[in-house]
CSV table of C-alpha atoms in Angstrom, one decimal:
chain,number,residue,atom,x,y,z
A,771,UNK,CA,37.8,-21.6,-12.0
A,772,UNK,CA,35.4,-19.2,-12.7
A,773,UNK,CA,36.3,-16.9,-15.3
A,774,UNK,CA,37.0,-13.2,-14.4
A,775,UNK,CA,34.7,-11.6,-15.7
A,776,UNK,CA,32.0,-14.2,-14.7
A,777,UNK,CA,33.2,-12.9,-10.7
A,778,UNK,CA,33.7,-9.5,-11.5
A,779,UNK,CA,29.8,-9.4,-12.8
A,780,UNK,CA,29.3,-11.5,-9.7
A,781,UNK,CA,31.3,-8.7,-7.4
A,782,UNK,CA,29.0,-5.8,-9.3
A,783,UNK,CA,25.4,-7.6,-8.3
A,784,UNK,CA,26.7,-8.2,-4.6
A,785,UNK,CA,27.1,-4.6,-4.6
A,786,UNK,CA,24.4,-3.1,-6.1
A,787,UNK,CA,22.1,-5.6,-4.3
A,788,UNK,CA,23.6,-4.7,-1.0
A,789,UNK,CA,23.7,-1.0,-1.7
A,790,UNK,CA,20.8,-0.9,-2.6
A,791,UNK,CA,19.1,-2.8,0.5
A,792,UNK,CA,21.3,-0.4,2.4
A,793,UNK,CA,19.5,2.5,1.2
A,794,UNK,CA,16.0,1.1,1.7
A,795,UNK,CA,17.3,0.3,5.3
A,796,UNK,CA,18.1,3.0,6.5
A,797,UNK,CA,15.3,5.1,4.8
A,798,UNK,CA,12.7,2.6,6.9
A,799,UNK,CA,13.6,0.8,9.7
A,800,UNK,CA,17.0,2.7,10.2
A,801,UNK,CA,15.2,6.4,9.7
A,802,UNK,CA,12.4,5.0,12.3
A,803,UNK,CA,14.5,3.2,14.9
A,804,UNK,CA,16.1,7.1,14.8
A,805,UNK,CA,13.6,8.4,15.6
A,806,UNK,CA,12.6,6.4,18.5
A,807,UNK,CA,16.4,7.2,19.6
A,808,UNK,CA,16.0,11.1,19.2
A,809,UNK,CA,12.8,11.2,20.6
A,810,UNK,CA,10.8,11.9,17.6
A,811,UNK,CA,8.4,8.9,17.7
A,812,UNK,CA,5.1,10.6,19.6
A,813,UNK,CA,3.8,12.9,16.5
A,814,UNK,CA,1.2,11.1,14.3
A,815,UNK,CA,3.3,11.1,11.5
A,816,UNK,CA,6.4,9.5,12.6
A,817,UNK,CA,6.0,6.1,11.6
A,818,UNK,CA,6.0,7.6,7.8
A,819,UNK,CA,9.5,6.5,6.4
A,820,UNK,CA,11.0,9.4,4.7
A,821,UNK,CA,10.6,7.8,1.2
A,822,UNK,CA,6.9,8.8,1.1
A,823,UNK,CA,7.5,12.4,3.5
A,824,UNK,CA,10.6,14.3,1.9
A,825,UNK,CA,9.7,15.1,-1.9
A,826,UNK,CA,13.7,14.1,-3.6
A,827,UNK,CA,13.1,11.2,-2.0
A,828,UNK,CA,9.6,10.7,-3.7
A,829,UNK,CA,10.6,11.7,-6.9
A,830,UNK,CA,13.9,10.1,-6.9
A,831,UNK,CA,11.9,6.3,-5.5
A,832,UNK,CA,8.5,6.5,-7.2
A,833,UNK,CA,9.8,4.9,-10.7
A,834,UNK,CA,7.8,1.8,-11.9
A,835,UNK,CA,10.4,-0.1,-12.8
A,836,UNK,CA,11.5,0.0,-9.1
A,837,UNK,CA,7.8,-0.4,-7.9
A,838,UNK,CA,7.1,-3.8,-9.6
A,839,UNK,CA,10.4,-4.9,-8.8
A,840,UNK,CA,9.6,-4.7,-4.9
A,841,UNK,CA,6.5,-6.3,-5.4
A,842,UNK,CA,7.3,-9.1,-7.4
A,843,UNK,CA,6.2,-7.3,-10.8
A,844,UNK,CA,2.5,-8.5,-9.4
A,845,UNK,CA,2.1,-5.0,-9.1
A,846,UNK,CA,0.2,-4.7,-12.7
A,847,UNK,CA,-2.0,-7.5,-11.8
A,848,UNK,CA,-3.2,-6.2,-8.1
A,849,UNK,CA,-3.8,-2.8,-9.6
A,850,UNK,CA,-6.2,-4.5,-11.6
A,851,UNK,CA,-7.9,-6.9,-9.4
A,852,UNK,CA,-8.8,-3.6,-8.0
A,853,UNK,CA,-9.4,-1.3,-11.2
A,854,UNK,CA,-11.8,-4.3,-12.2
A,855,UNK,CA,-13.8,-4.4,-9.9
A,856,UNK,CA,-14.5,-0.6,-9.4
A,857,UNK,CA,-15.5,-0.7,-13.4
A,858,UNK,CA,-18.4,-3.4,-12.4
A,859,UNK,CA,-19.3,-1.5,-10.0
A,860,UNK,CA,-22.2,1.4,-10.7
A,861,UNK,CA,-20.2,4.6,-9.5
A,862,UNK,CA,-22.7,6.9,-11.2
A,863,UNK,CA,-23.0,10.2,-9.2
A,864,UNK,CA,-20.8,8.9,-6.7
A,865,UNK,CA,-17.5,9.4,-4.8
A,866,UNK,CA,-14.6,7.4,-4.6
A,867,UNK,CA,-11.9,8.0,-1.6
A,868,UNK,CA,-8.0,7.1,-1.7
A,869,UNK,CA,-7.3,6.7,1.6
A,870,UNK,CA,-3.5,7.2,1.5
A,871,UNK,CA,-1.3,7.8,-1.4
A,872,UNK,CA,1.2,4.8,-2.8
A,873,UNK,CA,4.1,5.0,-5.5
A,874,UNK,CA,3.4,3.7,-9.4
A,875,UNK,CA,0.1,4.1,-11.5
A,876,UNK,CA,-2.3,3.3,-9.3
A,877,UNK,CA,-3.4,5.9,-8.6
A,878,UNK,CA,-4.2,7.1,-12.2
A,879,UNK,CA,-6.0,3.8,-12.2
A,880,UNK,CA,-7.9,4.1,-10.2
A,881,UNK,CA,-9.0,7.6,-10.6
A,882,UNK,CA,-9.5,7.0,-14.3
A,883,UNK,CA,-11.6,3.6,-13.6
A,884,UNK,CA,-14.0,5.3,-11.3
A,885,UNK,CA,-14.8,7.8,-13.5
A,886,UNK,CA,-15.4,5.3,-16.5
A,887,UNK,CA,-17.6,3.7,-13.6
A,888,UNK,CA,-19.3,7.3,-13.2
A,889,UNK,CA,-18.2,8.7,-9.8
A,890,UNK,CA,-18.9,12.7,-9.7
A,891,UNK,CA,-15.6,12.6,-7.4
A,892,UNK,CA,-12.5,10.9,-5.8
A,893,UNK,CA,-10.6,12.0,-2.9
A,894,UNK,CA,-7.8,11.3,-2.9
A,895,UNK,CA,-6.7,11.6,1.1
A,896,UNK,CA,-3.1,11.3,3.0
A,897,UNK,CA,-1.2,12.3,5.7
A,898,UNK,CA,1.7,13.8,4.4
A,899,UNK,CA,1.6,17.1,1.6
A,900,UNK,CA,4.4,16.0,-0.4
A,901,UNK,CA,2.2,12.8,-1.1
A,902,UNK,CA,-1.1,14.7,-2.2
A,903,UNK,CA,1.0,17.4,-3.9
A,904,UNK,CA,3.0,14.3,-5.9
A,905,UNK,CA,0.0,12.6,-6.9
A,906,UNK,CA,-1.1,15.4,-8.1
A,907,UNK,CA,1.3,15.8,-10.9
A,908,UNK,CA,0.0,12.0,-11.8
A,909,UNK,CA,-3.4,13.9,-12.5
A,910,UNK,CA,-3.2,16.6,-15.2
A,911,UNK,CA,-5.8,14.7,-16.8
A,912,UNK,CA,-9.0,14.5,-13.7
A,913,UNK,CA,-8.3,18.6,-13.1
A,914,UNK,CA,-11.4,19.3,-11.4
A,915,UNK,CA,-12.9,16.0,-11.4
A,916,UNK,CA,-10.6,14.9,-7.5
A,917,UNK,CA,-10.3,16.5,-4.0
A,918,UNK,CA,-6.4,16.6,-2.2
A,919,UNK,CA,-6.8,16.4,1.6
A,920,UNK,CA,-4.9,16.2,4.5
A,921,UNK,CA,-5.9,13.4,7.1
A,922,UNK,CA,-5.1,10.5,9.0
A,923,UNK,CA,-6.2,7.2,7.9
A,924,UNK,CA,-6.4,6.2,11.9
A,925,UNK,CA,-9.0,9.3,12.8
A,926,UNK,CA,-10.7,10.8,9.7
A,927,UNK,CA,-12.7,13.9,9.2
A,928,UNK,CA,-15.5,12.2,7.0
A,929,UNK,CA,-18.4,12.0,7.3
A,930,UNK,CA,-19.8,8.8,8.1
A,931,UNK,CA,-20.8,7.0,4.7
A,932,UNK,CA,-19.7,9.0,2.9
A,933,UNK,CA,-18.0,7.6,0.0
A,934,UNK,CA,-19.1,4.6,-2.4
A,935,UNK,CA,-16.1,2.8,-2.6
A,936,UNK,CA,-12.1,3.2,-0.6
A,937,UNK,CA,-9.2,1.9,-2.4
A,938,UNK,CA,-6.4,1.0,0.3
A,939,UNK,CA,-2.9,-0.4,-1.1
A,940,UNK,CA,-0.5,-1.1,0.8
A,941,UNK,CA,-0.6,1.1,3.7
A,942,UNK,CA,-1.5,-1.2,6.9
A,943,UNK,CA,2.0,-3.5,7.0
A,944,UNK,CA,3.6,0.5,7.9
A,945,UNK,CA,1.4,1.2,10.6
A,946,UNK,CA,2.1,0.4,13.6
A,947,UNK,CA,-0.2,-2.5,15.5
A,948,UNK,CA,-2.1,-0.2,17.3
A,949,UNK,CA,-3.1,1.5,14.8
A,950,UNK,CA,-4.2,-0.9,12.1
A,951,UNK,CA,-7.6,-2.0,13.1
A,952,UNK,CA,-8.3,2.0,14.1
A,953,UNK,CA,-7.6,2.4,10.1
A,954,UNK,CA,-9.7,-0.7,8.6
A,955,UNK,CA,-12.5,1.2,11.6
A,956,UNK,CA,-12.5,4.6,9.9
A,957,UNK,CA,-12.4,2.5,6.2
A,958,UNK,CA,-15.3,0.4,7.2
A,959,UNK,CA,-17.6,4.4,8.5
A,960,UNK,CA,-17.6,6.3,5.9
A,961,UNK,CA,-18.3,3.7,3.0
A,962,UNK,CA,-22.0,4.2,2.0
A,963,UNK,CA,-24.4,0.9,2.8
A,964,UNK,CA,-23.4,-1.3,-0.5
A,965,UNK,CA,-20.3,0.1,-0.2
A,966,UNK,CA,-16.7,-1.9,-0.9
A,967,UNK,CA,-13.7,-1.8,0.8
A,968,UNK,CA,-10.8,-2.5,-1.7
A,969,UNK,CA,-7.4,-3.6,0.5
A,970,UNK,CA,-4.4,-4.6,-1.5
A,971,UNK,CA,-0.8,-6.1,1.8
A,972,UNK,CA,1.3,-8.8,2.2
A,973,UNK,CA,-0.2,-12.0,2.6
A,974,UNK,CA,1.5,-15.3,4.3
A,975,UNK,CA,4.1,-17.3,1.2
A,976,UNK,CA,2.1,-20.8,1.0
A,977,UNK,CA,5.7,-22.3,-0.1
A,978,UNK,CA,8.1,-22.3,2.8
A,979,UNK,CA,10.9,-21.1,-0.1
A,980,UNK,CA,9.1,-18.1,0.1
A,981,UNK,CA,8.0,-17.6,3.4
A,982,UNK,CA,11.2,-18.2,5.1
A,983,UNK,CA,12.6,-15.4,2.3
A,984,UNK,CA,9.1,-12.6,2.8
A,985,UNK,CA,9.8,-12.8,6.8
A,986,UNK,CA,13.2,-12.3,6.4
A,987,UNK,CA,12.6,-9.2,4.4
A,988,UNK,CA,10.2,-8.4,7.2
A,989,UNK,CA,11.8,-8.0,10.0
A,990,UNK,CA,15.2,-6.4,8.1
A,991,UNK,CA,12.7,-4.1,6.9
A,992,UNK,CA,9.4,-3.8,7.7
A,993,UNK,CA,8.4,-5.8,10.9
A,994,UNK,CA,5.3,-4.5,12.0
A,995,UNK,CA,4.1,-6.1,8.6
A,996,UNK,CA,4.3,-10.0,9.9
A,997,UNK,CA,1.6,-9.1,11.6
A,998,UNK,CA,-0.9,-9.1,8.8
A,999,UNK,CA,0.2,-13.3,8.6
A,1000,UNK,CA,-2.1,-13.6,12.0
A,1001,UNK,CA,-2.2,-11.2,14.6
A,1002,UNK,CA,-4.1,-8.3,13.0
A,1003,UNK,CA,-5.0,-10.4,8.9
A,1004,UNK,CA,-7.2,-8.1,7.4
A,1005,UNK,CA,-10.4,-10.4,6.9
A,1006,UNK,CA,-10.5,-11.4,10.4
A,1007,UNK,CA,-10.5,-7.7,11.7
A,1008,UNK,CA,-13.0,-6.5,9.0
A,1009,UNK,CA,-14.9,-9.9,10.3
A,1010,UNK,CA,-15.4,-8.8,13.4
A,1011,UNK,CA,-16.8,-5.1,12.3
A,1012,UNK,CA,-20.9,-5.8,12.1
A,1013,UNK,CA,-22.3,-5.5,9.3
A,1014,UNK,CA,-19.2,-6.2,6.8
A,1015,UNK,CA,-18.8,-9.5,3.9
A,1016,UNK,CA,-15.5,-9.8,2.6
A,1017,UNK,CA,-13.9,-11.9,0.0
A,1018,UNK,CA,-10.4,-12.6,-0.4
A,1019,UNK,CA,-7.9,-13.2,-3.1
A,1020,UNK,CA,-4.6,-14.2,-3.1
A,1021,UNK,CA,-1.7,-14.5,-6.1
A,1022,UNK,CA,1.3,-15.0,-6.7
A,1023,UNK,CA,2.1,-18.6,-4.5
A,1024,UNK,CA,-0.4,-16.7,-1.5
A,1025,UNK,CA,2.4,-13.9,-1.0
A,1026,UNK,CA,0.4,-10.9,-1.6
A,1027,UNK,CA,-3.8,-10.2,-1.0
A,1028,UNK,CA,-6.9,-8.0,-2.5
A,1029,UNK,CA,-9.7,-7.7,-0.1
A,1030,UNK,CA,-13.3,-7.2,-0.9
A,1031,UNK,CA,-14.7,-5.7,1.7
A,1032,UNK,CA,-17.9,-4.6,1.3
A,1033,UNK,CA,-21.4,-3.4,3.8
A,1034,UNK,CA,-24.3,-4.6,3.8
A,1035,UNK,CA,-27.3,-3.0,3.1
A,1036,UNK,CA,-29.3,-1.1,0.0
A,1037,UNK,CA,-27.1,0.7,-2.0
């Protein structure tokens, strides 16, 4: 028979995990289901979860240990792959775009790496104003060098070839399938010749156990993400666009990927 303390500890752990799962389901897929039922799913931001639009929820959830745990503690590794690439690029006098805000310290780290490489301006774009305001609180040291623009990633107003690097960190898996390709086309359209798109996302895991767990997670919480495994593979979509070459690096048994797409032509 198990010790009483172990039974209590197991019960507490179960309650905490179940409560956490219910919390995130309510504020992610559950919220989208309610919007659809209520007939409020026709706006440009209808696919955005409440945890990315409500300022109280943004501040509650955007805590580095939580975000690291969601990405199976591979967050730092993924961000480092992007910032390393930026630092190795000559961005003197150039512009860098961050398409869609993301939780954690990815934005300040990308801005730091971009300015270290000589970038003159960094543009932070998001469809949700609260996200931009929250991002601003992370970048006091870069005042005057960062512009915050309210933009839809699938229909941007930036000019063709106006930036030399574009960073998208875990956005595609949350977009409806018909918008995934639109977001990638826009991300590539605004790149100047020789410019690079840095894209971090989920990927189909190699071990069957991890694949089964990931499949279950996506089915319950974010079913739109499973398409990245096959029908909406970002590399396949990018390679279908004329004038781009792609490199893909996977980490943590293939569970995550960092893609670098380079627009061909002289810089």
